[in-house]
């Protein structure tokens, strides 16, 4: 495993075409696209890493996995009255389907659905308490109290969150947002501004791995369902392509991070800030394709020797 990760990090370091860093959140625009990190937390309790695996980055939409787990813990299956479980086939911030589908977002991993999840875990607490609970969940999952929210990144996102405000108002107009729009956007933007290293994120994802030593923060049934949603919706309109290339549940963020779960084996975090046309990490996706091919960890089976990538 260590040799494979080192090789993957070396290949990534040498890559010239690294994708484009997100610029619509000004704090993310200046991040050096030359970075790449990967970490693997295995079911037997080991942690491997290579490259810039100790550099903190903004997890952005990877946070939607933790937010969904928290929201499910709060209201259980009732959340599915307010958000669907189908891929949207559209970009993460699209408003297109909301009008046609009466303010019920397609899934909890596009922005509109994530705003509903945030509204759900915000329902009975103040934004400060709600964010405290979210951080507590992530810290417990990662077994690391050093994980925090980058306030500058949060404020930077809020100052240009025109799309998210419009999504939130749209949801509110259909009565599918209960807290005030400002509070939901404020809480959501802070949630996205959680900062972690690859090593911390790989550790935090262990609650989605089915093995005795993993933190039991959600029920078996919920873990399976969250993994299913990551597979079908975790990469927006690039979800089909990620499943095709990698064959494991994954959730991406515009900070360039991806959390990937091998359901009974490991939690994997990869990070490289340059994005592909879907807004998912370009080198992160390519690295995971190699990783999946070499380990045979696709949930769809092991490739034959010499099979095409
Ligand atoms: N905070 C970002 C946004 O709402 C998250 C998007 C993403 O990571 N895809 O635009």
PDB file of C-alpha atoms and ligand atoms in Angstrom:
ATOM      1  CA  UNK A   1       0.000   0.000   0.000  1.00  0.00           C
ATOM      2  CA  UNK A   2       2.746   2.481   0.911  1.00  0.00           C
ATOM      3  CA  UNK A   3       4.630   1.788  -2.338  1.00  0.00           C
ATOM      4  CA  UNK A   4       1.431   2.278  -4.359  1.00  0.00           C
ATOM      5  CA  UNK A   5       0.606   5.607  -2.686  1.00  0.00           C
ATOM      6  CA  UNK A   6       4.167   6.876  -3.154  1.00  0.00           C
ATOM      7  CA  UNK A   7       4.035   5.944  -6.823  1.00  0.00           C
ATOM      8  CA  UNK A   8       0.642   7.632  -7.288  1.00  0.00           C
ATOM      9  CA  UNK A   9       1.891  10.822  -5.571  1.00  0.00           C
ATOM     10  CA  UNK A  10       5.024  10.878  -7.734  1.00  0.00           C
ATOM     11  CA  UNK A  11       2.989  10.474 -10.925  1.00  0.00           C
ATOM     12  CA  UNK A  12       0.672  13.292  -9.822  1.00  0.00           C
ATOM     13  CA  UNK A  13       3.601  15.582  -8.967  1.00  0.00           C
ATOM     14  CA  UNK A  14       4.930  15.200 -12.509  1.00  0.00           C
ATOM     15  CA  UNK A  15       1.578  15.888 -14.211  1.00  0.00           C
ATOM     16  CA  UNK A  16       1.496  19.101 -16.267  1.00  0.00           C
ATOM     17  CA  UNK A  17      -2.273  19.356 -16.855  1.00  0.00           C
ATOM     18  CA  UNK A  18      -3.633  19.852 -13.352  1.00  0.00           C
ATOM     19  CA  UNK A  19      -7.124  21.294 -14.007  1.00  0.00           C
ATOM     20  CA  UNK A  20      -8.374  24.673 -12.793  1.00  0.00           C
ATOM     21  CA  UNK A  21      -8.627  25.862  -9.202  1.00  0.00           C
ATOM     22  CA  UNK A  22     -12.095  27.169  -8.198  1.00  0.00           C
ATOM     23  CA  UNK A  23     -12.170  30.963  -8.283  1.00  0.00           C
ATOM     24  CA  UNK A  24     -15.762  31.843  -7.332  1.00  0.00           C
ATOM     25  CA  UNK A  25     -14.777  31.620  -3.665  1.00  0.00           C
ATOM     26  CA  UNK A  26     -11.972  34.200  -3.639  1.00  0.00           C
ATOM     27  CA  UNK A  27     -10.095  32.592  -0.731  1.00  0.00           C
ATOM     28  CA  UNK A  28      -9.726  29.385  -2.770  1.00  0.00           C
ATOM     29  CA  UNK A  29      -8.541  31.172  -5.924  1.00  0.00           C
ATOM     30  CA  UNK A  30      -4.972  31.597  -4.690  1.00  0.00           C
ATOM     31  CA  UNK A  31      -4.319  27.945  -3.741  1.00  0.00           C
ATOM     32  CA  UNK A  32      -1.251  26.403  -5.412  1.00  0.00           C
ATOM     33  CA  UNK A  33      -2.477  23.789  -7.934  1.00  0.00           C
ATOM     34  CA  UNK A  34       0.887  22.029  -7.682  1.00  0.00           C
ATOM     35  CA  UNK A  35      -0.184  20.163  -4.551  1.00  0.00           C
ATOM     36  CA  UNK A  36      -1.347  16.551  -4.274  1.00  0.00           C
ATOM     37  CA  UNK A  37      -1.954  14.352  -1.242  1.00  0.00           C
ATOM     38  CA  UNK A  38      -3.470  10.937  -0.584  1.00  0.00           C
ATOM     39  CA  UNK A  39      -4.185   8.939   2.587  1.00  0.00           C
ATOM     40  CA  UNK A  40      -5.751   5.537   3.260  1.00  0.00           C
ATOM     41  CA  UNK A  41      -7.197   4.473   6.633  1.00  0.00           C
ATOM     42  CA  UNK A  42      -7.652   0.710   6.535  1.00  0.00           C
ATOM     43  CA  UNK A  43     -10.211  -1.462   8.332  1.00  0.00           C
ATOM     44  CA  UNK A  44      -7.471  -3.045  10.457  1.00  0.00           C
ATOM     45  CA  UNK A  45      -6.581   0.359  11.905  1.00  0.00           C
ATOM     46  CA  UNK A  46      -3.565   1.432   9.831  1.00  0.00           C
ATOM     47  CA  UNK A  47      -3.038   4.797   8.134  1.00  0.00           C
ATOM     48  CA  UNK A  48      -0.913   5.208   4.997  1.00  0.00           C
ATOM     49  CA  UNK A  49      -0.205   8.438   3.143  1.00  0.00           C
ATOM     50  CA  UNK A  50       1.921  10.119   0.486  1.00  0.00           C
ATOM     51  CA  UNK A  51       2.521  13.567  -1.019  1.00  0.00           C
ATOM     52  CA  UNK A  52       0.978  16.617   0.680  1.00  0.00           C
ATOM     53  CA  UNK A  53      -1.161  14.502   2.995  1.00  0.00           C
ATOM     54  CA  UNK A  54      -0.490  16.794   5.971  1.00  0.00           C
ATOM     55  CA  UNK A  55      -1.491  20.047   4.284  1.00  0.00           C
ATOM     56  CA  UNK A  56      -4.924  21.306   5.419  1.00  0.00           C
ATOM     57  CA  UNK A  57      -7.425  22.131   2.676  1.00  0.00           C
ATOM     58  CA  UNK A  58     -11.026  23.341   2.521  1.00  0.00           C
ATOM     59  CA  UNK A  59     -13.229  20.233   2.400  1.00  0.00           C
ATOM     60  CA  UNK A  60     -16.165  22.175   0.874  1.00  0.00           C
ATOM     61  CA  UNK A  61     -18.808  19.743  -0.420  1.00  0.00           C
ATOM     62  CA  UNK A  62     -17.179  16.708   1.156  1.00  0.00           C
ATOM     63  CA  UNK A  63     -18.815  18.157   4.294  1.00  0.00           C
ATOM     64  CA  UNK A  64     -22.205  17.214   2.829  1.00  0.00           C
ATOM     65  CA  UNK A  65     -21.562  13.599   3.848  1.00  0.00           C
ATOM     66  CA  UNK A  66     -21.138  14.572   7.506  1.00  0.00           C
ATOM     67  CA  UNK A  67     -24.073  17.002   7.301  1.00  0.00           C
ATOM     68  CA  UNK A  68     -26.342  14.270   5.929  1.00  0.00           C
ATOM     69  CA  UNK A  69     -25.315  11.859   8.690  1.00  0.00           C
ATOM     70  CA  UNK A  70     -26.059  14.543  11.278  1.00  0.00           C
ATOM     71  CA  UNK A  71     -29.405  15.467   9.691  1.00  0.00           C
ATOM     72  CA  UNK A  72     -30.424  11.783   9.527  1.00  0.00           C
ATOM     73  CA  UNK A  73     -29.529  11.469  13.196  1.00  0.00           C
ATOM     74  CA  UNK A  74     -31.775  14.441  13.908  1.00  0.00           C
ATOM     75  CA  UNK A  75     -34.944  13.568  11.956  1.00  0.00           C
ATOM     76  CA  UNK A  76     -34.347  10.065  10.609  1.00  0.00           C
ATOM     77  CA  UNK A  77     -36.115   8.904   7.486  1.00  0.00           C
ATOM     78  CA  UNK A  78     -38.391  11.929   7.487  1.00  0.00           C
ATOM     79  CA  UNK A  79     -35.683  13.842   5.691  1.00  0.00           C
ATOM     80  CA  UNK A  80     -36.691  11.991   2.490  1.00  0.00           C
ATOM     81  CA  UNK A  81     -39.929  13.983   2.438  1.00  0.00           C
ATOM     82  CA  UNK A  82     -37.836  17.086   1.802  1.00  0.00           C
ATOM     83  CA  UNK A  83     -35.040  15.795  -0.453  1.00  0.00           C
ATOM     84  CA  UNK A  84     -34.785  13.048  -3.077  1.00  0.00           C
ATOM     85  CA  UNK A  85     -32.298  10.276  -3.790  1.00  0.00           C
ATOM     86  CA  UNK A  86     -31.693  10.608  -7.519  1.00  0.00           C
ATOM     87  CA  UNK A  87     -28.747  12.050  -9.423  1.00  0.00           C
ATOM     88  CA  UNK A  88     -29.527  15.470 -10.883  1.00  0.00           C
ATOM     89  CA  UNK A  89     -27.397  15.294 -14.033  1.00  0.00           C
ATOM     90  CA  UNK A  90     -26.689  18.994 -13.479  1.00  0.00           C
ATOM     91  CA  UNK A  91     -23.965  21.072 -11.853  1.00  0.00           C
ATOM     92  CA  UNK A  92     -23.769  21.302  -8.053  1.00  0.00           C
ATOM     93  CA  UNK A  93     -25.306  24.781  -7.871  1.00  0.00           C
ATOM     94  CA  UNK A  94     -28.023  24.442 -10.525  1.00  0.00           C
ATOM     95  CA  UNK A  95     -31.434  25.966  -9.839  1.00  0.00           C
ATOM     96  CA  UNK A  96     -33.031  24.369 -12.910  1.00  0.00           C
ATOM     97  CA  UNK A  97     -34.959  21.438 -11.420  1.00  0.00           C
ATOM     98  CA  UNK A  98     -36.149  23.190  -8.286  1.00  0.00           C
ATOM     99  CA  UNK A  99     -39.014  24.962 -10.029  1.00  0.00           C
ATOM    100  CA  UNK A 100     -40.143  21.926 -11.979  1.00  0.00           C
ATOM    101  CA  UNK A 101     -39.947  19.642  -8.947  1.00  0.00           C
ATOM    102  CA  UNK A 102     -41.680  21.933  -6.474  1.00  0.00           C
ATOM    103  CA  UNK A 103     -38.717  22.820  -4.307  1.00  0.00           C
ATOM    104  CA  UNK A 104     -37.703  19.206  -3.544  1.00  0.00           C
ATOM    105  CA  UNK A 105     -33.983  18.927  -4.448  1.00  0.00           C
ATOM    106  CA  UNK A 106     -32.899  15.765  -6.256  1.00  0.00           C
ATOM    107  CA  UNK A 107     -30.410  14.616  -3.599  1.00  0.00           C
ATOM    108  CA  UNK A 108     -28.587  15.791  -0.457  1.00  0.00           C
ATOM    109  CA  UNK A 109     -25.228  16.237  -2.214  1.00  0.00           C
ATOM    110  CA  UNK A 110     -26.139  19.009  -4.650  1.00  0.00           C
ATOM    111  CA  UNK A 111     -26.195  22.452  -3.036  1.00  0.00           C
ATOM    112  CA  UNK A 112     -30.002  22.734  -2.877  1.00  0.00           C
ATOM    113  CA  UNK A 113     -30.271  19.359  -1.102  1.00  0.00           C
ATOM    114  CA  UNK A 114     -27.372  20.157   1.199  1.00  0.00           C
ATOM    115  CA  UNK A 115     -29.098  23.396   2.215  1.00  0.00           C
ATOM    116  CA  UNK A 116     -32.111  21.290   3.254  1.00  0.00           C
ATOM    117  CA  UNK A 117     -29.803  19.001   5.273  1.00  0.00           C
ATOM    118  CA  UNK A 118     -28.243  22.043   6.960  1.00  0.00           C
ATOM    119  CA  UNK A 119     -31.710  23.429   7.683  1.00  0.00           C
ATOM    120  CA  UNK A 120     -32.583  20.052   9.227  1.00  0.00           C
ATOM    121  CA  UNK A 121     -29.665  19.906  11.666  1.00  0.00           C
ATOM    122  CA  UNK A 122     -30.171  23.612  12.392  1.00  0.00           C
ATOM    123  CA  UNK A 123     -33.830  23.149  13.272  1.00  0.00           C
ATOM    124  CA  UNK A 124     -33.636  22.970  17.061  1.00  0.00           C
ATOM    125  CA  UNK A 125     -30.373  24.799  17.727  1.00  0.00           C
ATOM    126  CA  UNK A 126     -28.641  28.112  17.093  1.00  0.00           C
ATOM    127  CA  UNK A 127     -26.149  28.205  14.187  1.00  0.00           C
ATOM    128  CA  UNK A 128     -23.290  28.221  16.705  1.00  0.00           C
ATOM    129  CA  UNK A 129     -24.598  25.118  18.487  1.00  0.00           C
ATOM    130  CA  UNK A 130     -25.385  23.380  15.202  1.00  0.00           C
ATOM    131  CA  UNK A 131     -21.860  23.974  13.882  1.00  0.00           C
ATOM    132  CA  UNK A 132     -20.496  22.820  17.229  1.00  0.00           C
ATOM    133  CA  UNK A 133     -22.378  19.552  16.794  1.00  0.00           C
ATOM    134  CA  UNK A 134     -21.160  19.149  13.234  1.00  0.00           C
ATOM    135  CA  UNK A 135     -17.540  19.681  14.325  1.00  0.00           C
ATOM    136  CA  UNK A 136     -18.065  17.282  17.208  1.00  0.00           C
ATOM    137  CA  UNK A 137     -19.297  14.625  14.777  1.00  0.00           C
ATOM    138  CA  UNK A 138     -16.325  15.118  12.435  1.00  0.00           C
ATOM    139  CA  UNK A 139     -13.811  15.182  15.298  1.00  0.00           C
ATOM    140  CA  UNK A 140     -15.288  12.005  16.784  1.00  0.00           C
ATOM    141  CA  UNK A 141     -15.206  10.300  13.376  1.00  0.00           C
ATOM    142  CA  UNK A 142     -11.577  11.328  12.819  1.00  0.00           C
ATOM    143  CA  UNK A 143     -10.576  10.875  16.464  1.00  0.00           C
ATOM    144  CA  UNK A 144      -8.941  14.298  16.235  1.00  0.00           C
ATOM    145  CA  UNK A 145      -9.901  17.423  18.194  1.00  0.00           C
ATOM    146  CA  UNK A 146      -7.651  19.644  16.108  1.00  0.00           C
ATOM    147  CA  UNK A 147     -10.125  19.897  13.202  1.00  0.00           C
ATOM    148  CA  UNK A 148     -11.584  23.392  12.818  1.00  0.00           C
ATOM    149  CA  UNK A 149     -13.484  25.780  10.548  1.00  0.00           C
ATOM    150  CA  UNK A 150     -11.577  28.415   8.573  1.00  0.00           C
ATOM    151  CA  UNK A 151     -13.551  31.610   9.276  1.00  0.00           C
ATOM    152  CA  UNK A 152     -11.897  33.579   6.454  1.00  0.00           C
ATOM    153  CA  UNK A 153     -12.951  30.976   3.880  1.00  0.00           C
ATOM    154  CA  UNK A 154     -16.506  30.938   5.295  1.00  0.00           C
ATOM    155  CA  UNK A 155     -16.819  34.743   5.095  1.00  0.00           C
ATOM    156  CA  UNK A 156     -15.312  34.753   1.634  1.00  0.00           C
ATOM    157  CA  UNK A 157     -17.937  32.251   0.443  1.00  0.00           C
ATOM    158  CA  UNK A 158     -20.812  34.143   2.090  1.00  0.00           C
ATOM    159  CA  UNK A 159     -19.789  37.396   0.390  1.00  0.00           C
ATOM    160  CA  UNK A 160     -20.316  35.904  -3.078  1.00  0.00           C
ATOM    161  CA  UNK A 161     -22.962  33.240  -2.349  1.00  0.00           C
ATOM    162  CA  UNK A 162     -25.473  34.609  -4.862  1.00  0.00           C
ATOM    163  CA  UNK A 163     -26.390  31.194  -6.280  1.00  0.00           C
ATOM    164  CA  UNK A 164     -26.752  29.605  -2.868  1.00  0.00           C
ATOM    165  CA  UNK A 165     -28.923  32.498  -1.672  1.00  0.00           C
ATOM    166  CA  UNK A 166     -31.141  32.073  -4.711  1.00  0.00           C
ATOM    167  CA  UNK A 167     -31.405  28.313  -4.103  1.00  0.00           C
ATOM    168  CA  UNK A 168     -32.254  28.952  -0.446  1.00  0.00           C
ATOM    169  CA  UNK A 169     -34.937  31.520  -1.305  1.00  0.00           C
ATOM    170  CA  UNK A 170     -36.376  29.138  -3.847  1.00  0.00           C
ATOM    171  CA  UNK A 171     -36.549  26.386  -1.233  1.00  0.00           C
ATOM    172  CA  UNK A 172     -38.124  28.800   1.238  1.00  0.00           C
ATOM    173  CA  UNK A 173     -40.767  29.790  -1.312  1.00  0.00           C
ATOM    174  CA  UNK A 174     -41.830  26.127  -1.411  1.00  0.00           C
ATOM    175  CA  UNK A 175     -41.780  25.925   2.400  1.00  0.00           C
ATOM    176  CA  UNK A 176     -38.824  23.570   2.245  1.00  0.00           C
ATOM    177  CA  UNK A 177     -36.583  25.766   4.401  1.00  0.00           C
ATOM    178  CA  UNK A 178     -37.589  26.545   7.959  1.00  0.00           C
ATOM    179  CA  UNK A 179     -34.753  28.592   9.432  1.00  0.00           C
ATOM    180  CA  UNK A 180     -34.128  32.102   8.043  1.00  0.00           C
ATOM    181  CA  UNK A 181     -32.223  32.082   4.728  1.00  0.00           C
ATOM    182  CA  UNK A 182     -29.292  34.085   6.181  1.00  0.00           C
ATOM    183  CA  UNK A 183     -28.835  31.543   8.958  1.00  0.00           C
ATOM    184  CA  UNK A 184     -28.943  28.566   6.607  1.00  0.00           C
ATOM    185  CA  UNK A 185     -26.404  30.105   4.206  1.00  0.00           C
ATOM    186  CA  UNK A 186     -24.177  31.188   7.112  1.00  0.00           C
ATOM    187  CA  UNK A 187     -24.216  27.707   8.670  1.00  0.00           C
ATOM    188  CA  UNK A 188     -23.807  25.926   5.329  1.00  0.00           C
ATOM    189  CA  UNK A 189     -20.850  28.122   4.319  1.00  0.00           C
ATOM    190  CA  UNK A 190     -19.115  27.467   7.643  1.00  0.00           C
ATOM    191  CA  UNK A 191     -19.776  23.749   7.246  1.00  0.00           C
ATOM    192  CA  UNK A 192     -18.086  23.866   3.826  1.00  0.00           C
ATOM    193  CA  UNK A 193     -15.148  25.792   5.323  1.00  0.00           C
ATOM    194  CA  UNK A 194     -14.095  22.921   7.597  1.00  0.00           C
ATOM    195  CA  UNK A 195     -10.408  22.357   7.017  1.00  0.00           C
ATOM    196  CA  UNK A 196      -8.718  18.965   7.088  1.00  0.00           C
ATOM    197  CA  UNK A 197      -5.613  17.230   5.829  1.00  0.00           C
ATOM    198  CA  UNK A 198      -5.877  14.043   3.761  1.00  0.00           C
ATOM    199  CA  UNK A 199      -4.817  12.052   6.813  1.00  0.00           C
ATOM    200  CA  UNK A 200      -7.582  13.624   8.919  1.00  0.00           C
ATOM    201  CA  UNK A 201     -10.216  13.182   6.194  1.00  0.00           C
ATOM    202  CA  UNK A 202      -9.312   9.531   5.619  1.00  0.00           C
ATOM    203  CA  UNK A 203      -9.706   8.995   9.355  1.00  0.00           C
ATOM    204  CA  UNK A 204     -13.024  10.907   9.423  1.00  0.00           C
ATOM    205  CA  UNK A 205     -14.463   8.720   6.648  1.00  0.00           C
ATOM    206  CA  UNK A 206     -13.979   5.519   8.666  1.00  0.00           C
ATOM    207  CA  UNK A 207     -17.548   5.729  10.012  1.00  0.00           C
ATOM    208  CA  UNK A 208     -18.663   4.678   6.516  1.00  0.00           C
ATOM    209  CA  UNK A 209     -16.511   1.520   6.516  1.00  0.00           C
ATOM    210  CA  UNK A 210     -18.046  -1.746   7.640  1.00  0.00           C
ATOM    211  CA  UNK A 211     -15.476  -3.206  10.055  1.00  0.00           C
ATOM    212  CA  UNK A 212     -15.374  -3.838  13.807  1.00  0.00           C
ATOM    213  CA  UNK A 213     -12.668  -1.265  14.619  1.00  0.00           C
ATOM    214  CA  UNK A 214     -14.399   1.646  12.880  1.00  0.00           C
ATOM    215  CA  UNK A 215     -16.294   4.372  14.802  1.00  0.00           C
ATOM    216  CA  UNK A 216     -19.957   3.367  14.999  1.00  0.00           C
ATOM    217  CA  UNK A 217     -21.511   6.778  14.492  1.00  0.00           C
ATOM    218  CA  UNK A 218     -24.352   5.642  12.212  1.00  0.00           C
ATOM    219  CA  UNK A 219     -26.359   2.428  11.904  1.00  0.00           C
ATOM    220  CA  UNK A 220     -25.407  -0.242   9.357  1.00  0.00           C
ATOM    221  CA  UNK A 221     -28.461   0.616   7.291  1.00  0.00           C
ATOM    222  CA  UNK A 222     -27.587   4.332   7.187  1.00  0.00           C
ATOM    223  CA  UNK A 223     -23.975   3.594   6.324  1.00  0.00           C
ATOM    224  CA  UNK A 224     -25.066   1.530   3.334  1.00  0.00           C
ATOM    225  CA  UNK A 225     -27.448   4.195   2.178  1.00  0.00           C
ATOM    226  CA  UNK A 226     -24.960   7.053   2.520  1.00  0.00           C
ATOM    227  CA  UNK A 227     -22.474   5.000   0.496  1.00  0.00           C
ATOM    228  CA  UNK A 228     -25.153   4.369  -2.152  1.00  0.00           C
ATOM    229  CA  UNK A 229     -25.853   8.088  -2.435  1.00  0.00           C
ATOM    230  CA  UNK A 230     -22.136   8.844  -2.695  1.00  0.00           C
ATOM    231  CA  UNK A 231     -21.870   6.386  -5.575  1.00  0.00           C
ATOM    232  CA  UNK A 232     -24.872   7.764  -7.469  1.00  0.00           C
ATOM    233  CA  UNK A 233     -24.733  11.478  -6.587  1.00  0.00           C
ATOM    234  CA  UNK A 234     -21.364  12.277  -4.957  1.00  0.00           C
ATOM    235  CA  UNK A 235     -19.788  13.850  -8.048  1.00  0.00           C
ATOM    236  CA  UNK A 236     -22.798  15.779  -9.468  1.00  0.00           C
ATOM    237  CA  UNK A 237     -23.059  15.361 -13.236  1.00  0.00           C
ATOM    238  CA  UNK A 238     -19.696  13.568 -13.108  1.00  0.00           C
ATOM    239  CA  UNK A 239     -21.057  10.809 -10.826  1.00  0.00           C
ATOM    240  CA  UNK A 240     -21.546   8.298 -13.630  1.00  0.00           C
ATOM    241  CA  UNK A 241     -18.030   8.943 -14.884  1.00  0.00           C
ATOM    242  CA  UNK A 242     -16.514   8.524 -11.413  1.00  0.00           C
ATOM    243  CA  UNK A 243     -18.381   5.236 -10.924  1.00  0.00           C
ATOM    244  CA  UNK A 244     -17.191   4.118 -14.374  1.00  0.00           C
ATOM    245  CA  UNK A 245     -13.548   4.965 -13.680  1.00  0.00           C
ATOM    246  CA  UNK A 246     -13.255   4.199  -9.967  1.00  0.00           C
ATOM    247  CA  UNK A 247     -16.214   2.038  -8.971  1.00  0.00           C
ATOM    248  CA  UNK A 248     -16.309   3.167  -5.355  1.00  0.00           C
ATOM    249  CA  UNK A 249     -18.586   5.608  -3.510  1.00  0.00           C
ATOM    250  CA  UNK A 250     -17.003   9.069  -3.389  1.00  0.00           C
ATOM    251  CA  UNK A 251     -17.818  12.638  -2.454  1.00  0.00           C
ATOM    252  CA  UNK A 252     -15.947  15.556  -3.971  1.00  0.00           C
ATOM    253  CA  UNK A 253     -15.588  19.221  -3.038  1.00  0.00           C
ATOM    254  CA  UNK A 254     -14.493  22.312  -4.984  1.00  0.00           C
ATOM    255  CA  UNK A 255     -11.496  22.592  -2.674  1.00  0.00           C
ATOM    256  CA  UNK A 256     -10.159  19.615  -4.644  1.00  0.00           C
ATOM    257  CA  UNK A 257     -10.733  16.964  -1.980  1.00  0.00           C
ATOM    258  CA  UNK A 258     -12.445  13.606  -2.539  1.00  0.00           C
ATOM    259  CA  UNK A 259     -13.466  11.136   0.150  1.00  0.00           C
ATOM    260  CA  UNK A 260     -13.721   7.615  -1.265  1.00  0.00           C
ATOM    261  CA  UNK A 261     -15.022   4.572   0.604  1.00  0.00           C
ATOM    262  CA  UNK A 262     -14.138   0.966  -0.043  1.00  0.00           C
ATOM    263  CA  UNK A 263     -17.158  -0.284   1.909  1.00  0.00           C
ATOM    264  CA  UNK A 264     -15.522  -3.087   3.894  1.00  0.00           C
ATOM    265  CA  UNK A 265     -11.860  -2.190   3.487  1.00  0.00           C
ATOM    266  CA  UNK A 266     -10.870   1.437   3.894  1.00  0.00           C
ATOM    267  CA  UNK A 267     -11.568   5.143   3.851  1.00  0.00           C
ATOM    268  CA  UNK A 268      -9.466   7.044   1.329  1.00  0.00           C
ATOM    269  CA  UNK A 269      -8.871  10.791   1.019  1.00  0.00           C
ATOM    270  CA  UNK A 270      -7.243  12.372  -1.995  1.00  0.00           C
ATOM    271  CA  UNK A 271      -6.630  16.060  -2.630  1.00  0.00           C
ATOM    272  CA  UNK A 272      -5.419  18.150  -5.504  1.00  0.00           C
ATOM    273  CA  UNK A 273      -6.905  21.647  -5.948  1.00  0.00           C
ATOM    274  CA  UNK A 274      -7.222  21.750  -9.761  1.00  0.00           C
ATOM    275  CA  UNK A 275     -10.711  20.747 -10.956  1.00  0.00           C
ATOM    276  CA  UNK A 276     -12.082  19.035 -14.062  1.00  0.00           C
ATOM    277  CA  UNK A 277     -15.093  20.304 -16.002  1.00  0.00           C
ATOM    278  CA  UNK A 278     -17.537  18.868 -13.479  1.00  0.00           C
ATOM    279  CA  UNK A 279     -15.895  20.750 -10.591  1.00  0.00           C
ATOM    280  CA  UNK A 280     -14.276  17.611  -9.171  1.00  0.00           C
ATOM    281  CA  UNK A 281     -10.527  17.231  -8.518  1.00  0.00           C
ATOM    282  CA  UNK A 282      -8.852  16.338 -11.819  1.00  0.00           C
ATOM    283  CA  UNK A 283      -5.764  14.613 -10.472  1.00  0.00           C
ATOM    284  CA  UNK A 284      -7.726  13.257  -7.511  1.00  0.00           C
ATOM    285  CA  UNK A 285     -10.064  11.441  -9.901  1.00  0.00           C
ATOM    286  CA  UNK A 286      -7.185  10.155 -12.030  1.00  0.00           C
ATOM    287  CA  UNK A 287      -5.302   8.989  -8.942  1.00  0.00           C
ATOM    288  CA  UNK A 288      -8.354   7.122  -7.692  1.00  0.00           C
ATOM    289  CA  UNK A 289      -8.741   5.454 -11.075  1.00  0.00           C
ATOM    290  CA  UNK A 290      -5.188   4.127 -10.815  1.00  0.00           C
ATOM    291  CA  UNK A 291      -5.693   3.204  -7.153  1.00  0.00           C
ATOM    292  CA  UNK A 292      -8.867   1.267  -7.914  1.00  0.00           C
ATOM    293  CA  UNK A 293      -7.285  -0.537 -10.839  1.00  0.00           C
ATOM    294  CA  UNK A 294      -4.200  -1.525  -8.872  1.00  0.00           C
ATOM    295  CA  UNK A 295      -5.963  -2.590  -5.669  1.00  0.00           C
ATOM    296  CA  UNK A 296      -8.981  -4.207  -7.329  1.00  0.00           C
ATOM    297  CA  UNK A 297     -11.168  -2.418  -4.790  1.00  0.00           C
ATOM    298  CA  UNK A 298     -13.948  -1.433  -7.181  1.00  0.00           C
ATOM    299  CA  UNK A 299     -17.250  -2.679  -5.765  1.00  0.00           C
ATOM    300  CA  UNK A 300     -17.889  -4.048  -9.271  1.00  0.00           C
ATOM    301  CA  UNK A 301     -15.047  -6.573  -9.168  1.00  0.00           C
ATOM    302  CA  UNK A 302     -11.347  -7.048  -9.772  1.00  0.00           C
ATOM    303  CA  UNK A 303      -9.875  -6.184 -13.217  1.00  0.00           C
ATOM    304  CA  UNK A 304      -8.017  -8.862 -15.170  1.00  0.00           C
ATOM    305  CA  UNK A 305      -4.269  -8.593 -15.482  1.00  0.00           C
ATOM    306  CA  UNK A 306      -3.354  -6.151 -18.235  1.00  0.00           C
ATOM    307  CA  UNK A 307      -6.957  -4.955 -18.535  1.00  0.00           C
ATOM    308  CA  UNK A 308      -7.495  -1.468 -19.983  1.00  0.00           C
ATOM    309  CA  UNK A 309      -7.699   1.339 -17.475  1.00  0.00           C
TER     310      UNK A 309
HETATM  311  N1  LIG B   1     -19.304  25.762  -0.695  1.00  0.00           N
HETATM  312  C1  LIG B   1     -19.395  25.403  -2.078  1.00  0.00           C
HETATM  313  C2  LIG B   1     -20.620  26.003  -2.708  1.00  0.00           C
HETATM  314  O1  LIG B   1     -21.648  25.997  -2.134  1.00  0.00           O
HETATM  315  C3  LIG B   1     -19.415  23.918  -2.185  1.00  0.00           C
HETATM  316  C4  LIG B   1     -19.557  23.434  -3.606  1.00  0.00           C
HETATM  317  C5  LIG B   1     -18.729  22.223  -3.884  1.00  0.00           C
HETATM  318  O2  LIG B   1     -17.799  21.892  -3.184  1.00  0.00           O
HETATM  319  N2  LIG B   1     -19.016  21.585  -4.987  1.00  0.00           N
HETATM  320  O3  LIG B   1     -20.588  26.491  -3.793  1.00  0.00           O
END
